Short mmCIF file of C-alpha atoms in Angstrom, two decimals:
data_model
loop_
_atom_site.label_atom_id
_atom_site.label_comp_id
_atom_site.label_asym_id
_atom_site.label_seq_id
_atom_site.Cartn_x
_atom_site.Cartn_y
_atom_site.Cartn_z
CA GLU A 1 -81.87 -109.45 52.81
CA SER A 2 -85.08 -109.60 50.81
CA LYS A 3 -84.04 -106.55 48.76
CA LYS A 4 -81.17 -108.62 47.32
CA ILE A 5 -83.60 -111.09 45.72
CA SER A 6 -83.77 -110.73 41.94
CA LEU A 7 -87.10 -110.26 40.19
CA ASN A 8 -85.73 -111.93 37.08
CA ILE A 9 -86.40 -115.63 36.60
CA PRO A 10 -83.32 -117.35 35.10
CA TYR A 11 -83.88 -119.14 31.78
CA GLU A 12 -82.26 -122.29 33.25
CA GLU A 13 -85.00 -122.39 35.91
CA ILE A 14 -87.81 -121.93 33.36
CA LYS A 15 -86.43 -124.86 31.32
CA LYS A 16 -86.80 -127.18 34.35
CA ARG A 17 -90.50 -126.41 34.77
CA LEU A 18 -93.83 -127.15 33.11
CA ASP A 19 -94.75 -123.99 31.20
CA PHE A 20 -98.35 -122.90 31.81
CA ARG A 21 -97.93 -119.34 30.54
CA GLU A 22 -100.09 -119.88 27.46
CA LYS A 23 -103.01 -121.38 29.44
CA ASN A 24 -105.93 -119.31 30.70
CA THR A 25 -105.06 -118.57 34.33
CA PHE A 26 -106.49 -116.25 36.99
CA THR A 27 -106.54 -115.57 40.72
CA ILE A 28 -109.68 -115.12 42.86
CA ASP A 29 -109.18 -113.45 46.24
CA PRO A 30 -110.82 -111.06 48.72
CA VAL A 31 -111.13 -107.55 47.32
CA ASP A 32 -108.55 -106.19 49.83
CA ALA A 33 -105.99 -109.03 49.47
CA LYS A 34 -102.40 -108.18 48.58
CA ASP A 35 -100.76 -111.61 48.76
CA TYR A 36 -102.15 -113.93 46.09
CA ASP A 37 -100.75 -117.38 46.74
CA ASP A 38 -103.05 -119.45 44.53
CA ALA A 39 -104.22 -119.32 40.91
CA LEU A 40 -106.32 -121.62 38.73
CA SER A 41 -105.93 -122.56 35.07
CA VAL A 42 -108.58 -124.36 33.03
CA VAL A 43 -108.19 -126.19 29.73
CA LYS A 44 -110.69 -128.43 27.91
CA LEU A 45 -109.03 -131.71 26.86
CA LYS A 46 -109.68 -133.54 23.58
CA ASN A 47 -111.45 -136.38 25.44
CA GLY A 48 -114.02 -133.90 26.84
CA ASN A 49 -112.53 -133.82 30.34
CA TRP A 50 -111.02 -130.76 31.99
CA GLU A 51 -107.46 -130.09 33.05
CA ILE A 52 -107.47 -127.84 36.12
CA GLY A 53 -104.19 -126.44 37.37
CA ILE A 54 -104.11 -125.44 41.04
CA HIS A 55 -101.04 -123.21 41.10
CA ILE A 56 -99.43 -122.27 44.40
CA ALA A 57 -96.69 -119.63 44.77
CA ASP A 58 -93.28 -121.32 44.89
CA VAL A 59 -91.94 -119.52 47.96
CA SER A 60 -89.36 -122.28 48.49
CA TYR A 61 -87.51 -121.14 45.34
CA TYR A 62 -86.83 -117.75 46.95
CA VAL A 63 -86.67 -118.62 50.66
CA LYS A 64 -83.94 -121.19 51.16
CA ASN A 65 -83.60 -123.53 54.11
CA GLU A 66 -81.83 -121.87 57.07
CA ASP A 67 -81.26 -118.50 55.36
CA ILE A 68 -82.02 -115.34 57.36
CA ILE A 69 -85.52 -114.89 55.85
CA ASP A 70 -86.33 -118.54 56.54
CA LYS A 71 -85.25 -118.21 60.19
CA GLU A 72 -87.43 -115.13 60.68
CA ALA A 73 -90.38 -116.78 58.87
CA SER A 74 -90.08 -119.89 61.05
CA LYS A 75 -90.09 -117.68 64.16
CA ARG A 76 -93.22 -115.80 63.04
CA SER A 77 -94.73 -119.02 61.64
CA THR A 78 -97.87 -117.30 60.30
CA SER A 79 -99.12 -113.96 59.01
CA VAL A 80 -101.45 -112.27 61.49
CA TYR A 81 -104.51 -110.53 60.07
CA LEU A 82 -105.68 -107.81 62.46
CA VAL A 83 -108.59 -105.48 61.66
CA ASP A 84 -106.43 -102.49 60.74
CA ARG A 85 -103.20 -104.14 59.56
CA VAL A 86 -101.44 -107.34 58.51
CA VAL A 87 -98.29 -108.53 60.26
CA PRO A 88 -96.81 -110.67 57.45
CA MET A 89 -94.76 -113.82 57.91
CA LEU A 90 -92.50 -112.87 54.99
CA PRO A 91 -91.04 -109.46 54.05
CA GLU A 92 -93.60 -107.53 52.00
CA ILE A 93 -91.34 -107.44 48.94
CA LEU A 94 -91.83 -111.23 48.83
CA SER A 95 -95.39 -111.59 50.13
CA ASN A 96 -96.95 -108.77 48.10
CA ASN A 97 -94.65 -108.74 45.09
CA ILE A 98 -92.06 -111.38 44.09
CA CYS A 99 -94.05 -114.45 45.27
CA SER A 100 -97.54 -113.01 44.86
CA LEU A 101 -99.28 -114.33 41.72
CA LYS A 102 -100.04 -110.88 40.34
CA GLU A 103 -101.69 -110.47 36.96
CA LYS A 104 -99.72 -109.91 33.75
CA VAL A 105 -96.38 -111.16 35.15
CA ASP A 106 -94.59 -114.52 35.06
CA ARG A 107 -94.50 -116.30 38.40
CA LEU A 108 -92.96 -119.54 39.69
CA CYS A 109 -95.36 -122.07 41.20
CA TYR A 110 -95.69 -125.52 42.68
CA SER A 111 -98.80 -126.92 41.01
CA VAL A 112 -101.28 -129.74 41.44
CA ILE A 113 -102.70 -130.52 38.00
CA ILE A 114 -105.84 -132.64 37.87
CA GLU A 115 -107.84 -134.23 35.08
CA ILE A 116 -111.51 -134.22 36.03
CA ASN A 117 -114.63 -135.27 34.13
CA GLU A 118 -118.10 -133.69 33.92
CA LYS A 119 -119.28 -135.73 36.94
CA ALA A 120 -116.40 -134.30 39.01
CA ASN A 121 -114.60 -137.66 39.16
CA LEU A 122 -110.83 -137.24 39.43
CA ILE A 123 -109.27 -139.18 36.56
CA SER A 124 -105.62 -138.43 37.24
CA HIS A 125 -103.29 -135.94 38.89
CA LYS A 126 -99.67 -134.81 38.88
CA VAL A 127 -97.63 -132.45 41.06
CA ASN A 128 -95.06 -130.30 39.26
CA LYS A 129 -92.96 -127.17 39.50
CA THR A 130 -94.37 -124.72 36.96
CA ILE A 131 -94.21 -121.20 35.59
CA ILE A 132 -97.50 -119.34 35.09
CA HIS A 133 -98.74 -116.00 33.81
CA SER A 134 -101.99 -114.88 35.47
CA ASN A 135 -104.24 -113.18 32.91
CA LYS A 136 -106.64 -111.64 35.42
CA ARG A 137 -106.96 -110.83 39.10
CA PHE A 138 -110.60 -111.35 40.17
CA SER A 139 -112.15 -110.52 43.51
CA TYR A 140 -114.67 -113.13 44.72
CA GLU A 141 -117.49 -110.73 43.89
CA GLU A 142 -116.21 -109.99 40.35
CA ALA A 143 -115.88 -113.69 39.53
CA GLN A 144 -119.37 -114.30 40.96
CA GLU A 145 -120.79 -111.55 38.77
CA VAL A 146 -119.34 -113.17 35.63
CA ILE A 147 -120.94 -116.51 36.61
CA ASN A 148 -124.29 -114.90 37.47
CA ASN A 149 -124.44 -112.77 34.32
CA LYS A 150 -123.32 -115.71 32.13
CA LYS A 151 -120.92 -113.40 30.31
CA GLY A 152 -117.59 -111.68 30.78
CA LEU A 153 -113.91 -112.55 30.78
CA PHE A 154 -113.29 -116.29 31.37
CA PHE A 155 -117.00 -117.05 31.78
CA GLU A 156 -116.64 -120.59 30.40
CA GLU A 157 -113.72 -121.43 32.70
CA LEU A 158 -115.37 -119.90 35.79
CA ASN A 159 -118.65 -121.62 35.01
CA VAL A 160 -116.95 -125.02 34.68
CA LEU A 161 -114.98 -124.52 37.91
CA ASN A 162 -118.13 -123.49 39.73
CA LYS A 163 -120.26 -126.34 38.39
CA LEU A 164 -117.64 -128.99 39.23
CA SER A 165 -116.92 -127.51 42.68
CA LYS A 166 -120.61 -127.81 43.61
CA ILE A 167 -120.55 -131.54 42.79
CA LEU A 168 -117.26 -131.97 44.68
CA ARG A 169 -118.72 -130.14 47.69
CA LYS A 170 -121.85 -132.30 47.67
CA LYS A 171 -119.73 -135.49 47.51
CA ARG A 172 -117.54 -134.25 50.35
CA PHE A 173 -120.48 -133.66 52.68
CA TYR A 174 -121.96 -137.00 51.69
CA SER A 175 -118.66 -138.65 52.71
CA GLY A 176 -118.75 -137.13 56.19
CA SER A 177 -117.31 -133.63 55.88
CA ILE A 178 -118.90 -131.10 58.28
CA ASN A 179 -120.21 -127.84 56.90
CA PHE A 180 -118.81 -125.22 59.29
CA GLU A 181 -119.43 -121.80 57.81
CA ARG A 182 -118.91 -118.93 60.22
CA GLU A 183 -119.79 -115.44 59.02
CA GLU A 184 -116.79 -113.13 58.96
CA THR A 185 -116.96 -109.84 60.89
CA LYS A 186 -115.81 -106.97 58.68
CA PHE A 187 -115.20 -103.33 59.57
CA ILE A 188 -115.35 -100.12 57.56
CA LEU A 189 -112.57 -97.88 58.90
CA ASP A 190 -112.12 -94.12 58.42
CA LYS A 191 -108.81 -92.52 57.45
CA ASN A 192 -107.66 -92.66 61.10
CA GLN A 193 -108.40 -96.40 61.26
CA ASN A 194 -111.45 -95.88 63.49
CA PRO A 195 -114.45 -98.16 62.85
CA ILE A 196 -117.47 -96.40 61.35
CA ASP A 197 -119.49 -99.53 60.57
CA ILE A 198 -119.48 -103.29 61.19
CA PHE A 199 -121.11 -105.95 59.03
CA SER A 200 -121.10 -109.71 58.50
CA LYS A 201 -119.52 -110.78 55.23
CA ASN A 202 -121.65 -113.18 53.25
CA ILE A 203 -120.10 -116.36 51.91
CA ILE A 204 -120.80 -116.70 48.16
CA ASP A 205 -120.38 -119.53 45.61
CA THR A 206 -116.92 -118.38 44.49
CA ASN A 207 -115.66 -118.65 48.11
CA HIS A 208 -116.83 -122.28 48.15
CA MET A 209 -115.38 -122.86 44.69
CA ILE A 210 -111.84 -121.80 45.64
CA GLU A 211 -112.12 -123.74 48.91
CA GLU A 212 -112.89 -127.01 47.05
CA TYR A 213 -109.85 -126.77 44.77
CA MET A 214 -107.54 -125.89 47.68
CA LEU A 215 -108.88 -128.90 49.61
CA ILE A 216 -108.21 -131.17 46.61
CA ALA A 217 -104.63 -129.87 46.28
CA ASN A 218 -103.92 -130.32 50.00
CA LYS A 219 -105.39 -133.81 50.00
CA ILE A 220 -103.50 -134.91 46.86
CA VAL A 221 -100.15 -133.65 48.21
CA ALA A 222 -100.60 -135.53 51.52
CA THR A 223 -101.66 -138.71 49.71
CA GLU A 224 -98.78 -138.39 47.23
CA PHE A 225 -96.30 -138.15 50.09
CA GLU A 226 -97.78 -141.22 51.81
CA LYS A 227 -97.65 -143.20 48.57
CA ILE A 228 -94.19 -142.32 47.24
CA TYR A 229 -92.01 -141.23 50.10
CA ASN A 230 -93.46 -142.74 53.17
CA LYS A 231 -93.78 -146.37 52.18
CA ASP A 232 -91.15 -147.32 54.75
CA LYS A 233 -92.58 -144.83 57.33
CA MET A 234 -89.05 -143.61 58.08
CA LYS A 235 -89.56 -140.03 56.95
CA LYS A 236 -91.87 -137.70 58.86
CA PHE A 237 -94.32 -135.32 57.21
CA ILE A 238 -96.49 -132.39 58.30
CA TYR A 239 -100.11 -133.50 58.38
CA ARG A 240 -103.04 -131.26 59.20
CA VAL A 241 -105.03 -133.44 61.58
CA HIS A 242 -108.36 -133.11 63.35
CA ASP A 243 -109.27 -135.62 66.04
CA GLU A 244 -112.73 -137.03 66.62
CA PRO A 245 -114.83 -134.94 69.03
CA ASP A 246 -114.78 -135.53 72.76
CA GLU A 247 -117.86 -137.53 73.80
CA GLU A 248 -118.49 -135.41 76.90
CA LYS A 249 -118.50 -132.16 74.88
CA ILE A 250 -120.87 -133.67 72.30
CA ASN A 251 -123.27 -134.84 75.04
CA SER A 252 -123.20 -131.35 76.56
CA LEU A 253 -123.97 -129.82 73.12
CA LYS A 254 -126.76 -132.37 72.66
CA SER A 255 -128.43 -131.49 75.97
CA PHE A 256 -128.15 -127.76 75.23
CA ILE A 257 -129.68 -127.85 71.74
CA LYS A 258 -132.44 -130.18 72.99
CA LYS A 259 -133.73 -127.27 75.10
CA LEU A 260 -133.98 -125.22 71.90
CA GLY A 261 -135.88 -128.01 70.10
CA TYR A 262 -132.99 -129.57 68.12
CA ASN A 263 -131.19 -132.90 68.25
CA ILE A 264 -128.06 -134.71 67.02
CA ASN A 265 -127.35 -138.41 66.64
CA ASN A 266 -123.97 -139.34 68.13
CA GLN A 267 -124.22 -143.14 67.97
CA ASN A 268 -121.20 -143.25 65.66
CA LYS A 269 -118.90 -140.73 63.94
CA ASN A 270 -120.61 -140.93 60.51
CA LEU A 271 -124.07 -140.37 61.95
CA LEU A 272 -122.69 -137.53 64.07
CA SER A 273 -121.17 -135.62 61.12
CA LYS A 274 -124.36 -136.04 59.07
CA SER A 275 -126.61 -134.90 61.92
CA ILE A 276 -124.34 -131.90 62.68
CA ASN A 277 -124.70 -130.88 59.02
CA ASN A 278 -128.48 -131.22 59.30
CA LEU A 279 -128.46 -129.16 62.50
CA LEU A 280 -126.36 -126.37 60.92
CA LYS A 281 -128.69 -126.36 57.91
CA GLU A 282 -131.76 -126.23 60.16
CA VAL A 283 -130.54 -123.19 62.13
CA SER A 284 -129.11 -121.31 59.12
CA ASP A 285 -131.93 -118.72 59.12
CA LYS A 286 -132.78 -118.76 62.85
CA PRO A 287 -131.80 -116.13 65.47
CA GLU A 288 -129.91 -118.81 67.44
CA LYS A 289 -127.75 -119.70 64.39
CA ASN A 290 -124.56 -118.04 65.65
CA ILE A 291 -124.80 -119.51 69.16
CA ILE A 292 -125.40 -123.05 67.94
CA GLU A 293 -122.60 -122.77 65.36
CA THR A 294 -120.21 -121.41 68.02
CA LEU A 295 -121.09 -124.16 70.53
CA THR A 296 -120.82 -126.84 67.83
CA ILE A 297 -117.33 -125.64 66.87
CA ARG A 298 -116.34 -125.52 70.57
CA SER A 299 -117.47 -129.12 70.99
CA MET A 300 -115.02 -130.22 68.29
CA SER A 301 -111.32 -130.93 68.73
CA LYS A 302 -108.89 -128.31 67.44
CA ALA A 303 -107.16 -128.96 64.11
CA ILE A 304 -103.37 -129.02 64.57
CA TYR A 305 -100.15 -129.90 62.72
CA SER A 306 -98.76 -133.34 63.51
CA THR A 307 -96.33 -135.93 62.16
CA LYS A 308 -98.85 -138.64 63.16
CA ASN A 309 -101.55 -139.00 60.53
CA ILE A 310 -104.83 -139.58 62.37
CA GLY A 311 -106.89 -138.07 59.53
CA HIS A 312 -109.06 -134.96 59.49
CA TYR A 313 -112.45 -135.64 61.11
CA GLY A 314 -114.04 -132.28 60.22
CA LEU A 315 -113.26 -132.71 56.52
CA GLY A 316 -113.84 -136.46 56.49
CA PHE A 317 -110.36 -137.01 54.93
CA ASN A 318 -107.98 -139.86 55.81
CA CYS A 319 -104.97 -137.86 54.73
CA TYR A 320 -104.58 -134.07 54.64
CA THR A 321 -101.93 -131.36 54.82
CA HIS A 322 -101.47 -127.61 54.29
CA PHE A 323 -99.77 -126.86 50.96
CA THR A 324 -101.77 -123.98 49.46
CA SER A 325 -100.65 -120.91 51.49
CA PRO A 326 -96.83 -120.81 51.73
CA ILE A 327 -96.81 -116.98 51.69
CA ARG A 328 -98.64 -116.83 55.01
CA ARG A 329 -98.11 -120.22 56.74
CA TYR A 330 -94.71 -121.71 57.52
CA PRO A 331 -95.84 -125.39 57.55
CA ASP A 332 -96.93 -125.01 53.89
CA LEU A 333 -93.44 -123.82 52.96
CA ILE A 334 -91.90 -126.88 54.67
CA VAL A 335 -94.42 -129.16 52.91
CA HIS A 336 -93.21 -127.66 49.58
CA ARG A 337 -89.62 -128.49 50.54
CA LEU A 338 -90.52 -132.00 51.70
CA LEU A 339 -92.36 -132.62 48.44
CA TYR A 340 -89.34 -131.45 46.44
CA GLU A 341 -87.14 -133.81 48.48
CA CYS A 342 -89.65 -136.59 47.89
CA PHE A 343 -89.48 -136.25 44.10
CA ASN A 344 -85.71 -135.73 44.02
CA LYS A 345 -84.82 -138.50 46.49
CA LYS A 346 -83.07 -136.13 48.90
CA ASN A 347 -83.15 -136.16 52.69
CA ASP A 348 -81.98 -132.76 53.96
CA ILE A 349 -84.81 -132.01 56.40
CA SER A 350 -84.50 -133.87 59.69
CA ASN A 351 -87.39 -135.62 61.43
CA ASN A 352 -86.62 -133.62 64.60
CA PHE A 353 -87.06 -130.36 62.69
CA ILE A 354 -90.42 -131.53 61.29
CA ASP A 355 -91.59 -132.40 64.82
CA THR A 356 -90.57 -128.93 66.02
CA VAL A 357 -92.38 -127.18 63.16
CA CYS A 358 -95.60 -129.09 63.94
CA LYS A 359 -95.58 -128.24 67.66
CA TYR A 360 -94.43 -124.64 67.27
CA SER A 361 -96.71 -123.80 64.32
CA SER A 362 -99.77 -125.19 66.14
CA LYS A 363 -98.89 -122.93 69.10
CA LYS A 364 -98.32 -119.84 66.92
CA GLU A 365 -101.53 -120.46 64.98
CA LYS A 366 -103.46 -120.42 68.27
CA GLU A 367 -101.72 -117.18 69.35
CA ALA A 368 -102.50 -115.53 65.99
CA SER A 369 -106.13 -116.61 66.22
CA LEU A 370 -106.44 -115.08 69.73
CA ALA A 371 -104.76 -111.86 68.54
CA GLU A 372 -107.18 -111.63 65.60
CA ARG A 373 -110.14 -112.19 67.97
CA ASP A 374 -108.82 -109.52 70.38
CA SER A 375 -108.36 -107.11 67.49
CA ILE A 376 -112.02 -107.60 66.48
CA LYS A 377 -113.17 -107.17 70.12
CA TYR A 378 -111.13 -103.98 70.46
CA MET A 379 -112.62 -102.46 67.29
CA GLN A 380 -116.13 -103.46 68.41
CA LEU A 381 -115.52 -101.63 71.70
CA LYS A 382 -114.30 -98.57 69.79
CA PHE A 383 -117.37 -98.69 67.56
CA LEU A 384 -119.90 -99.07 70.41
CA ASN A 385 -118.14 -96.39 72.45
CA THR A 386 -119.75 -93.93 70.00
CA LYS A 387 -123.18 -95.59 70.42
CA ILE A 388 -123.74 -95.26 74.20
CA GLY A 389 -127.46 -94.89 74.94
CA LYS A 390 -128.48 -96.46 71.59
CA ILE A 391 -130.87 -99.43 71.47
CA PHE A 392 -130.14 -102.64 69.55
CA PRO A 393 -131.97 -105.95 69.06
CA GLY A 394 -129.90 -109.03 69.96
CA VAL A 395 -129.86 -112.69 70.96
CA ILE A 396 -128.81 -114.10 74.35
CA SER A 397 -125.56 -115.85 73.47
CA GLY A 398 -124.29 -116.98 76.88
CA VAL A 399 -125.62 -117.30 80.44
CA THR A 400 -123.54 -117.23 83.64
CA GLU A 401 -124.07 -116.64 87.36
CA TRP A 402 -123.08 -112.95 86.93
CA GLY A 403 -125.49 -112.23 84.07
CA PHE A 404 -126.10 -113.02 80.42
CA TYR A 405 -124.29 -112.11 77.22
CA VAL A 406 -126.15 -110.66 74.25
CA GLU A 407 -124.94 -110.72 70.66
CA LEU A 408 -126.22 -107.65 68.83
CA GLU A 409 -128.07 -108.54 65.67
CA LYS A 410 -126.54 -106.41 62.92
CA ASN A 411 -122.94 -105.95 64.03
CA LYS A 412 -122.35 -109.22 65.98
CA CYS A 413 -120.83 -107.32 68.96
CA GLU A 414 -121.31 -109.11 72.26
CA GLY A 415 -122.00 -107.40 75.59
CA LEU A 416 -123.02 -108.30 79.14
CA VAL A 417 -126.28 -107.63 80.99
CA LYS A 418 -125.27 -107.95 84.66
CA ILE A 419 -127.65 -110.00 86.81
CA ASN A 420 -127.87 -107.26 89.46
CA SER A 421 -128.93 -104.70 86.82
CA ILE A 422 -132.14 -106.60 85.98
CA GLY A 423 -134.97 -104.86 87.84
CA GLY A 424 -138.37 -106.05 89.06
CA ASP A 425 -137.27 -109.20 90.91
CA TYR A 426 -134.38 -111.14 92.44
CA PHE A 427 -132.85 -113.19 89.62
CA ILE A 428 -130.96 -116.46 89.98
CA PHE A 429 -128.84 -118.53 87.57
CA ASP A 430 -130.42 -121.79 86.39
CA LYS A 431 -127.36 -123.68 85.15
CA ASN A 432 -129.23 -126.73 83.82
CA ASN A 433 -131.53 -124.69 81.61
CA TYR A 434 -128.99 -122.04 80.49
CA SER A 435 -131.19 -119.30 81.87
CA ILE A 436 -131.63 -116.60 84.52
CA VAL A 437 -134.96 -116.77 86.38
CA GLY A 438 -136.87 -114.30 88.58
CA LYS A 439 -137.46 -115.83 92.03
CA ASN A 440 -140.99 -114.40 92.46
CA THR A 441 -142.18 -113.60 88.93
CA ASN A 442 -140.58 -116.66 87.29
CA LYS A 443 -139.56 -114.27 84.47
CA ARG A 444 -136.96 -116.14 82.42
CA TYR A 445 -134.07 -115.02 80.19
CA GLN A 446 -132.81 -118.05 78.28
CA LEU A 447 -130.00 -118.74 75.85
CA GLY A 448 -131.28 -118.09 72.32
CA ASP A 449 -133.96 -115.56 73.39
CA THR A 450 -134.34 -112.43 71.26
CA ILE A 451 -134.35 -109.21 73.30
CA LYS A 452 -133.65 -105.46 73.03
CA VAL A 453 -130.76 -103.86 74.91
CA LYS A 454 -129.28 -100.41 75.42
CA ILE A 455 -125.52 -99.71 75.28
CA LYS A 456 -124.65 -98.62 78.82
CA ASN A 457 -120.86 -98.48 78.92
CA THR A 458 -117.63 -99.73 77.29
CA ASP A 459 -114.63 -100.79 79.38
CA PHE A 460 -111.42 -101.03 77.34
CA ASN A 461 -109.37 -102.48 80.23
CA LYS A 462 -111.76 -105.36 80.82
CA LYS A 463 -112.56 -105.61 77.07
CA GLN A 464 -116.21 -105.52 78.08
CA ILE A 465 -119.39 -103.95 76.73
CA ASP A 466 -122.00 -103.30 79.42
CA LEU A 467 -125.64 -103.54 78.33
CA GLU A 468 -128.92 -102.99 80.06
CA LEU A 469 -132.36 -104.32 79.19
CA TYR A 470 -134.61 -102.00 77.24
#
């Protein structure tokens, strides 16, 4: 079905849209990305402000409601990014070609266009269907290099975007947004897709920069819908919501970090978000960083799709949606359609359907996330299977009655030291202090401790790495 789709954009369609083809436009993505669903354009206005176009691939132009591609996309609901492959939501001819905002070709977009001043105050915004022509495809690292070297293609535009995004980011955290920033585990694979190295990918300024503009676009679209279409509250919408954290989980986090010398203030939600940010900043260069970040994330509610707008606690936004990734997320595609309906006073999408998309997409997102985690675990097992007998430094990342888990320092693989393999004493689990203690020697292994371990065994059936103390 996707092979029938024409690459040519009809002149009648171009006439209906805002034409951005003459404006300096580029994409910034991971070096290995193939589906580029967002681009930015930057123009200096006569009044000294900046016009920034946040251009998102107009998948809804090509994938029509209830056609065969739409039905399959709704079933898949999300692209799944495994270590050695991508299982795309849309056929690759669409995701990697027709809809992808490749350089040097005209592409159809749905765009959020903002006017912003030097202090990063939003002056105005509009949401329009557009046509763009990306002049350059940057990787995050290439764009960063231009900014750092203060020269290169589109330096002025990149510099402005970067400068404004830093102010926007600062304002966002000040308003209660929480700074979760997990390091990404990356693999180097050989020609047979076997892992030959594992490393943690650093987050750089250009990652933050793109994130800020995507957040603005998502927030504006949700607010726009509330304002124009939802005045009478009769029409449902897909919100991306994040509930306030569960008090019990926060108290449990509080008592755990206290043992490591840290604290959080959970008297009210604003104090909590600020003190979580301070905590994450404090541990950013400590060995226990990963454990504390993981436990903090686990203490939070899960973000889901919902027709009930309860706001997004983690971002500190009253109104938020997903609009910026329609190539890889089905809810974004429906948000594009709802927005089009909103501006054209149509009502083709039923409230029941929107409810179904929210529930089903939240479920599929969770499944994809587990699959991605399993894929990483599997590749870590494969990697350490070639390292049996080798010694690694690590941090105790979990303690249970059957032993303690250790996260290896360089490659972030996690393995288990069984309690009955610890020699020199009879060890017991001290639940209250997250530690394992020797009955006679009082020797203690506690969460957050730095130790050295040897790779003993890998069990692919149990998805387990067995370690022993060195």
